[in-house]
XYZ file of C-alpha atoms in Angstrom:
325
model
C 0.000 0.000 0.000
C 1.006 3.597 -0.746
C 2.987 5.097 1.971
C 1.741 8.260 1.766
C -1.845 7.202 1.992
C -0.833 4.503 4.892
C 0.216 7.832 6.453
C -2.732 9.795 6.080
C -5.318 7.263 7.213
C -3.235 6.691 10.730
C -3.301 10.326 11.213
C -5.569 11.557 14.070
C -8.104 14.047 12.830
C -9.314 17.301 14.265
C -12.994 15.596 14.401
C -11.033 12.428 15.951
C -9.314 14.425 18.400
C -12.361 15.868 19.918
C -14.092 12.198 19.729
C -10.837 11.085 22.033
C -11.253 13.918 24.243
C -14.963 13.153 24.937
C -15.515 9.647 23.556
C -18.850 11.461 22.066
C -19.752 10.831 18.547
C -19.351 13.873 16.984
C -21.434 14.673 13.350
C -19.626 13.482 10.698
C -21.981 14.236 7.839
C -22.918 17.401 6.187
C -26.856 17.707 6.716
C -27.344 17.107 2.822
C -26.460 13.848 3.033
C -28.473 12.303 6.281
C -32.498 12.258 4.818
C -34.201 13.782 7.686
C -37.465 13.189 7.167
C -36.933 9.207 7.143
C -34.262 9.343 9.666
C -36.902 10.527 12.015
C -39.998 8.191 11.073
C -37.433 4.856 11.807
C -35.533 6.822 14.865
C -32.407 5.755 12.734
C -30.244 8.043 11.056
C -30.321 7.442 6.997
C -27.564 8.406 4.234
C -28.984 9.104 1.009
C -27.092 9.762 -2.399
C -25.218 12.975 -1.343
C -21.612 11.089 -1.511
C -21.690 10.038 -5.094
C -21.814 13.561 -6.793
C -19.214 13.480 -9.828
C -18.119 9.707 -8.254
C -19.430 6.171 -8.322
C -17.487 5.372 -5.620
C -16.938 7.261 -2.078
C -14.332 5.913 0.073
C -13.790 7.156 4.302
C -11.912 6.427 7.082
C -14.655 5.503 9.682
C -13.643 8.063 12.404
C -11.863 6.748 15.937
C -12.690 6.897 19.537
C -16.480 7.119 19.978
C -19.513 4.918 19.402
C -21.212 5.495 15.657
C -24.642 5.485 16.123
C -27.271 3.315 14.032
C -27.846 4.282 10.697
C -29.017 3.132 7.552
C -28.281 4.321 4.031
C -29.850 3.905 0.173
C -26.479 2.824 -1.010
C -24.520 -0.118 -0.978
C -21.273 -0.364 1.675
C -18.564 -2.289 2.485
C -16.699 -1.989 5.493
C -12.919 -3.083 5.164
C -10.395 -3.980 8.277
C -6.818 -2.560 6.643
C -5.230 -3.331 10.268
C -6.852 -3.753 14.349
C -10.154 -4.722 14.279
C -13.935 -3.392 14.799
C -17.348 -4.440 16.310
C -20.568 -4.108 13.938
C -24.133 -4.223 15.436
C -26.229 -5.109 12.182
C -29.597 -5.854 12.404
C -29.150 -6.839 15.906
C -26.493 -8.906 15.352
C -22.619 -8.333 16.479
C -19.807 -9.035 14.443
C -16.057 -8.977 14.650
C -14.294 -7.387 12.156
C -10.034 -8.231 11.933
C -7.269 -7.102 9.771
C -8.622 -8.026 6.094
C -12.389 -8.850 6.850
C -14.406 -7.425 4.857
C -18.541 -6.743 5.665
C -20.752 -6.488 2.474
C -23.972 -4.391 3.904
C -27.284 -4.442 2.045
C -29.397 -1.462 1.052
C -31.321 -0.149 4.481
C -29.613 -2.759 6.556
C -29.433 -1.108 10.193
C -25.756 -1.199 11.353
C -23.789 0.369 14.405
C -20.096 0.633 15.068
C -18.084 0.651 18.284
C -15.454 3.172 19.284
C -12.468 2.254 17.385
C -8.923 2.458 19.337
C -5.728 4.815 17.521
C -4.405 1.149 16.232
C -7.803 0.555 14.272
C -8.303 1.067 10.791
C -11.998 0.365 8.754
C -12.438 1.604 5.965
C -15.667 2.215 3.996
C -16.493 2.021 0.600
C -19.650 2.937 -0.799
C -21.351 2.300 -4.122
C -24.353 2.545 -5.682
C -25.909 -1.100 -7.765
C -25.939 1.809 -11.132
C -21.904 0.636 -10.387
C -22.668 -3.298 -10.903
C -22.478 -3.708 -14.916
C -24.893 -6.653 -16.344
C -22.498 -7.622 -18.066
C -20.398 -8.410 -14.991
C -23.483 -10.425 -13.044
C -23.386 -12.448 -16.132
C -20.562 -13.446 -15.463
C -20.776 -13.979 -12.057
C -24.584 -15.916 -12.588
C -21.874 -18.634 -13.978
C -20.882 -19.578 -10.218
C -24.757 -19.568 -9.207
C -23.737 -17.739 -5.685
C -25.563 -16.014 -3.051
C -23.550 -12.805 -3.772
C -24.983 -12.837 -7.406
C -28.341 -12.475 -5.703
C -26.968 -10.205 -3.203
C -26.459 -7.644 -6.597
C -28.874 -8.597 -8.600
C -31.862 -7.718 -6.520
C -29.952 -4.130 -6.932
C -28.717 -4.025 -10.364
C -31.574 -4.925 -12.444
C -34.815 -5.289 -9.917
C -34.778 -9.039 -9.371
C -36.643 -9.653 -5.702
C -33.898 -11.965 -4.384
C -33.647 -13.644 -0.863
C -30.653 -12.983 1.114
C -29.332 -11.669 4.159
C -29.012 -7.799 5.202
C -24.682 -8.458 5.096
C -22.501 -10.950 3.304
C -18.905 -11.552 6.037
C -15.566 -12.604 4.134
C -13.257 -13.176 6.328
C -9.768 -12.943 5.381
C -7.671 -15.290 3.635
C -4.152 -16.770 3.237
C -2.670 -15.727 0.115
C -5.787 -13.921 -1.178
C -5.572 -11.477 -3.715
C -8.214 -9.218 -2.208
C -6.362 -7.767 -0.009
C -3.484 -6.388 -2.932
C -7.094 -4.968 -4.818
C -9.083 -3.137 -1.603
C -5.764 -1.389 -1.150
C -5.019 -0.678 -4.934
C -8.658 0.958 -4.721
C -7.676 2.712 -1.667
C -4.701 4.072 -3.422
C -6.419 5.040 -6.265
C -9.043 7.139 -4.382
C -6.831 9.074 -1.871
C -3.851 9.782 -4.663
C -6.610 11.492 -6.817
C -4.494 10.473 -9.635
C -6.012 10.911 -13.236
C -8.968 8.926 -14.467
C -9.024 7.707 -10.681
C -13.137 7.189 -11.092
C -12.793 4.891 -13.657
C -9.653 2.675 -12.478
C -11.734 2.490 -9.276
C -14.745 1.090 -10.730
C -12.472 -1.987 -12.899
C -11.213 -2.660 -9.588
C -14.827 -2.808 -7.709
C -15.416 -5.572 -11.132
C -12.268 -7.265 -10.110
C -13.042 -7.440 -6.298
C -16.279 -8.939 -7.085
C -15.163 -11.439 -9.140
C -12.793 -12.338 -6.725
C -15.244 -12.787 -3.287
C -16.978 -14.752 -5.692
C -13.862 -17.099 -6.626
C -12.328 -17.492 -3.649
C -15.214 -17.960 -1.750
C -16.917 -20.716 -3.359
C -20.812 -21.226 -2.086
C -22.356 -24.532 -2.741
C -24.208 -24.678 -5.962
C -27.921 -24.148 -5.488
C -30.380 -25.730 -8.297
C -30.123 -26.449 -11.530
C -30.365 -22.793 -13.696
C -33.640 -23.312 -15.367
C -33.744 -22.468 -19.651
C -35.412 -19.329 -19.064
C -32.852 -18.106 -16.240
C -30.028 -18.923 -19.140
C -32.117 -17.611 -21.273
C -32.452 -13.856 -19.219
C -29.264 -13.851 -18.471
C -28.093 -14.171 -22.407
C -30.580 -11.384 -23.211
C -28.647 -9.185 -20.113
C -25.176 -9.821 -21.826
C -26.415 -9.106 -25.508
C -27.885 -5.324 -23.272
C -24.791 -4.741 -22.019
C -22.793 -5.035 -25.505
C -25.093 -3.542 -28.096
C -27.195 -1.073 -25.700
C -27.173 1.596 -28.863
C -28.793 -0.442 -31.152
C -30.689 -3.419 -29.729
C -34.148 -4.268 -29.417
C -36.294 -6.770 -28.249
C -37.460 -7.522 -31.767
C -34.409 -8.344 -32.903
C -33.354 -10.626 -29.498
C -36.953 -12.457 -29.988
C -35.985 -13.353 -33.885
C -32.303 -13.825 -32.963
C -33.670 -16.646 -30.697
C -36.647 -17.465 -32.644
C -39.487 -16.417 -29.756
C -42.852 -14.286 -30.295
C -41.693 -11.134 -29.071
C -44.821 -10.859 -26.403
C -43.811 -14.132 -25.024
C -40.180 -13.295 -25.014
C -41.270 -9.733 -23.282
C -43.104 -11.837 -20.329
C -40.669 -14.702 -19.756
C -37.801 -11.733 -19.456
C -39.618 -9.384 -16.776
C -40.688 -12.533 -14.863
C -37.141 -13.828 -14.854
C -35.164 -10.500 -14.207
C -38.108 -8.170 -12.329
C -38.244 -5.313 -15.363
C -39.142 -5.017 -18.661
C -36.640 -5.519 -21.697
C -37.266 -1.520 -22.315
C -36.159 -0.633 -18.612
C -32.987 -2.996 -18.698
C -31.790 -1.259 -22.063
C -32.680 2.317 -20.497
C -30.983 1.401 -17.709
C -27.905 -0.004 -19.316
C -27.843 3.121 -21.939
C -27.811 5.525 -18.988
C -24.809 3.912 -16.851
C -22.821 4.000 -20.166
C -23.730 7.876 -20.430
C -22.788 8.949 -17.097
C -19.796 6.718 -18.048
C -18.645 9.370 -20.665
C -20.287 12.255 -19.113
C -17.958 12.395 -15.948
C -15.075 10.924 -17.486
C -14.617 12.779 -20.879
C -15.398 15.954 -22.289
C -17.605 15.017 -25.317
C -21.144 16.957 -25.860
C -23.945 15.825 -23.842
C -25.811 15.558 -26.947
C -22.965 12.790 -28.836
C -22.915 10.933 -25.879
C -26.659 10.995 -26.161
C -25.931 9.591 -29.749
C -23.411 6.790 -29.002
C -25.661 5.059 -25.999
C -28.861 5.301 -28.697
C -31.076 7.551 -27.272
C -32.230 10.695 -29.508
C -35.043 12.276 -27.615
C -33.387 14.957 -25.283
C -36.581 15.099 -23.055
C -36.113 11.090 -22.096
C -33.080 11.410 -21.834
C -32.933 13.916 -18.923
C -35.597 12.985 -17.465
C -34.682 9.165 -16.667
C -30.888 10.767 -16.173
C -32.093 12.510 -13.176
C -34.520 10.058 -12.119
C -31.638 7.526 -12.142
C -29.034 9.437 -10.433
C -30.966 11.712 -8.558
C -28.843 14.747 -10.400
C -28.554 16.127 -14.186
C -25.872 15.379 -16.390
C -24.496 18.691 -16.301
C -24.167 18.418 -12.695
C -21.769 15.749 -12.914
C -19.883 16.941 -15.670
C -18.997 20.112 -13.323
C-alpha cells in the first residue's frame, strides 16, 4: 500500500481528536447527506445519495474513539479492516471485524459501530448497484452464488432472498487484499482517471469474493434463467442499437412471449434494462470525458433529449451537467 496514503489514514483528525477527548460521537456528515425526514420516522439516522456527486465510488476512514450510532443508508457499503479490528451491530447482530475482513452491507440494513482504538483502521467504501455492470453479473450468474443475488436484486430489480450483510473473512494468500488497497490508493492519490480505475477494480473485487469464496451450488439454472441472463449480456454489448425484436428473432421467440418470460425472470421489462444499461454507459462518458452531452446521447442510442434527462435525473438523482462540473 502507498505510503503516503498509509500515512494519512493513521493520522488523528481534528474531528477524531475531539471524539478522544470526549468519547462522544461527533457529526460526521454534512446535513445534505443524512435524509431527515426518514431518519426521524425509523428513529435511525439514513444516508442518502449525497456522496456520489461526480463519483461512483466514495471511500472514508470511519472516524476513531467514539460509538457510531445506528444508521441506515440507500447505497450499498462495504466496510474493510486494513489493520486492528472493529465491532458491527447489524440488524441486531454483532460481528467482529479483523485485519482483512471485509462486511458487504445491504441497502437499508441497520448497522452500528463501536469506538475504534488509535491502532484501528476500517475503511468504507460505498457504491451505488448503477456501479454493478450486467455484463459483470453475467458473469458472475456462472458460479450460481448467493452474492450474485446479493447484486442482482440491486442491479436490475430481481426480488432476491438474502441476508441484510454478506462476512468474508480474510484469507491466506488472497488477492483481495493487494485490490481493496489498490482501490484505496487510487481514491486518496486522486491520480487521473481515478473514477474509472476504481470502478475496474470494484469488477475485479467482485469477481474475486466470488472465486475465492466458493458457495455450494444451489439448483439447476432453469432455460429461461439462461435464457435472461443471455438477453442481459447481448444489453450490455449492443445497448445503442438493440431491441427486443431483434433478441426475440435472434432466438426465434414471439416477441410478447419473449417480453413476459424476461420481466418474470429478471423483475423489469426488456425496455427498462436497455434504459438502464444506456444511462450507466452515459454517465460513463459524461464524468469521465469531455464530449457533448448531446454525442454521448448519440453513441448510448437515445435521440429524444426530453427522455433522456428525465430518466438521467430520475436515475441518479442529479442532471448530467451536474456531474460533468
Amino acid at each position: 500500500m502507498n505510503i503516503r496514503v498509509l500515512r494519512l489514514l493513521k493520522n488523528v483528525t481534528s474531528l477524531e481528536l475531539e471524539q478522544k477527548k470526549t468519547h462522544h460521537f461527533c457529526e460526521d456528515m454534512p446535513s445534505k447527506a443524512i435524509n431527515s425526514k426518514l431518519s426521524t420516522e425509523v428513529d435511525t439516522r439514513v444516508l442518502n445519495n449525497f456522496f456520489f456527486r461526480n463519483r461512483d465510488i466514495y471511500i472514508s476512514k470511519h472516524n476513531r474513539f467514539a460509538d457510531y450510532p445506528m444508521h441506515t443508508h440507500t447505497f450499498l457499503e462495504m466496510n474493510y479492516m486494513l489493520q486492528g479490528t472493529a465491532t458491527e451491530i447489524v440488524e441486531g447482530e454483532k460481528i467482529v471485524l479483523h485485519s482483512g475482513d471485509l462486511l458487504l452491507l445491504d441497502v437499508g440494513s441497520k448497522h452500528a459501530i463501536q469506538a475504534l482504538d488509535e491502532e484501528d483502521i476500517l475503511i468504507n467504501i460505498l457504491f451505488r448497484e448503477q456501479t454493478i455492470s450486467v455484463n459483470l453479473l453475467s458473469d458472475l450468474r456462472r458460479n450460481n452464488s448467493v452474492l450474485y443475488d446479493f447484486l442482482i436484486s440491486h442491479a436490475v430489480g430481481k426480488k432476491a432472498i438474502h441476508a441484510d450483510f454478506l462476512l468474508f473473512p480474510k484469507k491466506r494468500g488472497s488477492e483481495i487484499k493487494e485490490t481493496i488497497e489498490h482501490i484505496i490508493d487510487e481514491y486518496f492519490l486522486k491520480r487521473d482517471f481515478s473514477n474509472s480505475v476504481i470502478k475496474s477494480y470494484l469488477s475485479i473485487l467482485l469477481t474475486q469474493l466470488v472465486r475465492e469464496y466458493p458457495l455450494e451450488k444451489n439448483d439447476q439454472i432453469s432455460k429461461s434463467q439462461k435464457l435472461a441472463t443471455e438477453i442481459l449480456k447481448i444489453i450490455s454489448q449492443k445497448f445503442r442499437t438493440i431491441t427486443l425484436k431483434k433478441v426475440a428473432k435472434q432466438y426465434n421467440y414471439n416477441e410478447n412471449y419473449l417480453s413476459n418470460l424476461f420481466k418474470e425472470e429478471v423483475g423489469k421489462t426488456f425496455s427498462e434494462i436497455l434504459t438502464q444499461e444506456r444511462l450507466i454507459q452515459a454517465h460513463s462518458m459524461i464524468t469521465n470525458t469531455i464530449i457533448p452531452i448531446t454525442a454521448i446521447m448519440e453513441r448510448v442510442g437515445i435521440s429524444n433529449k426530453t427522455f433522456f434527462y428525465n430518466k438521467y435525473k430520475e436515475f441518479y438523482h442529479s442532471t448530467p451537467g451536474e456531474d460533468r462540473k
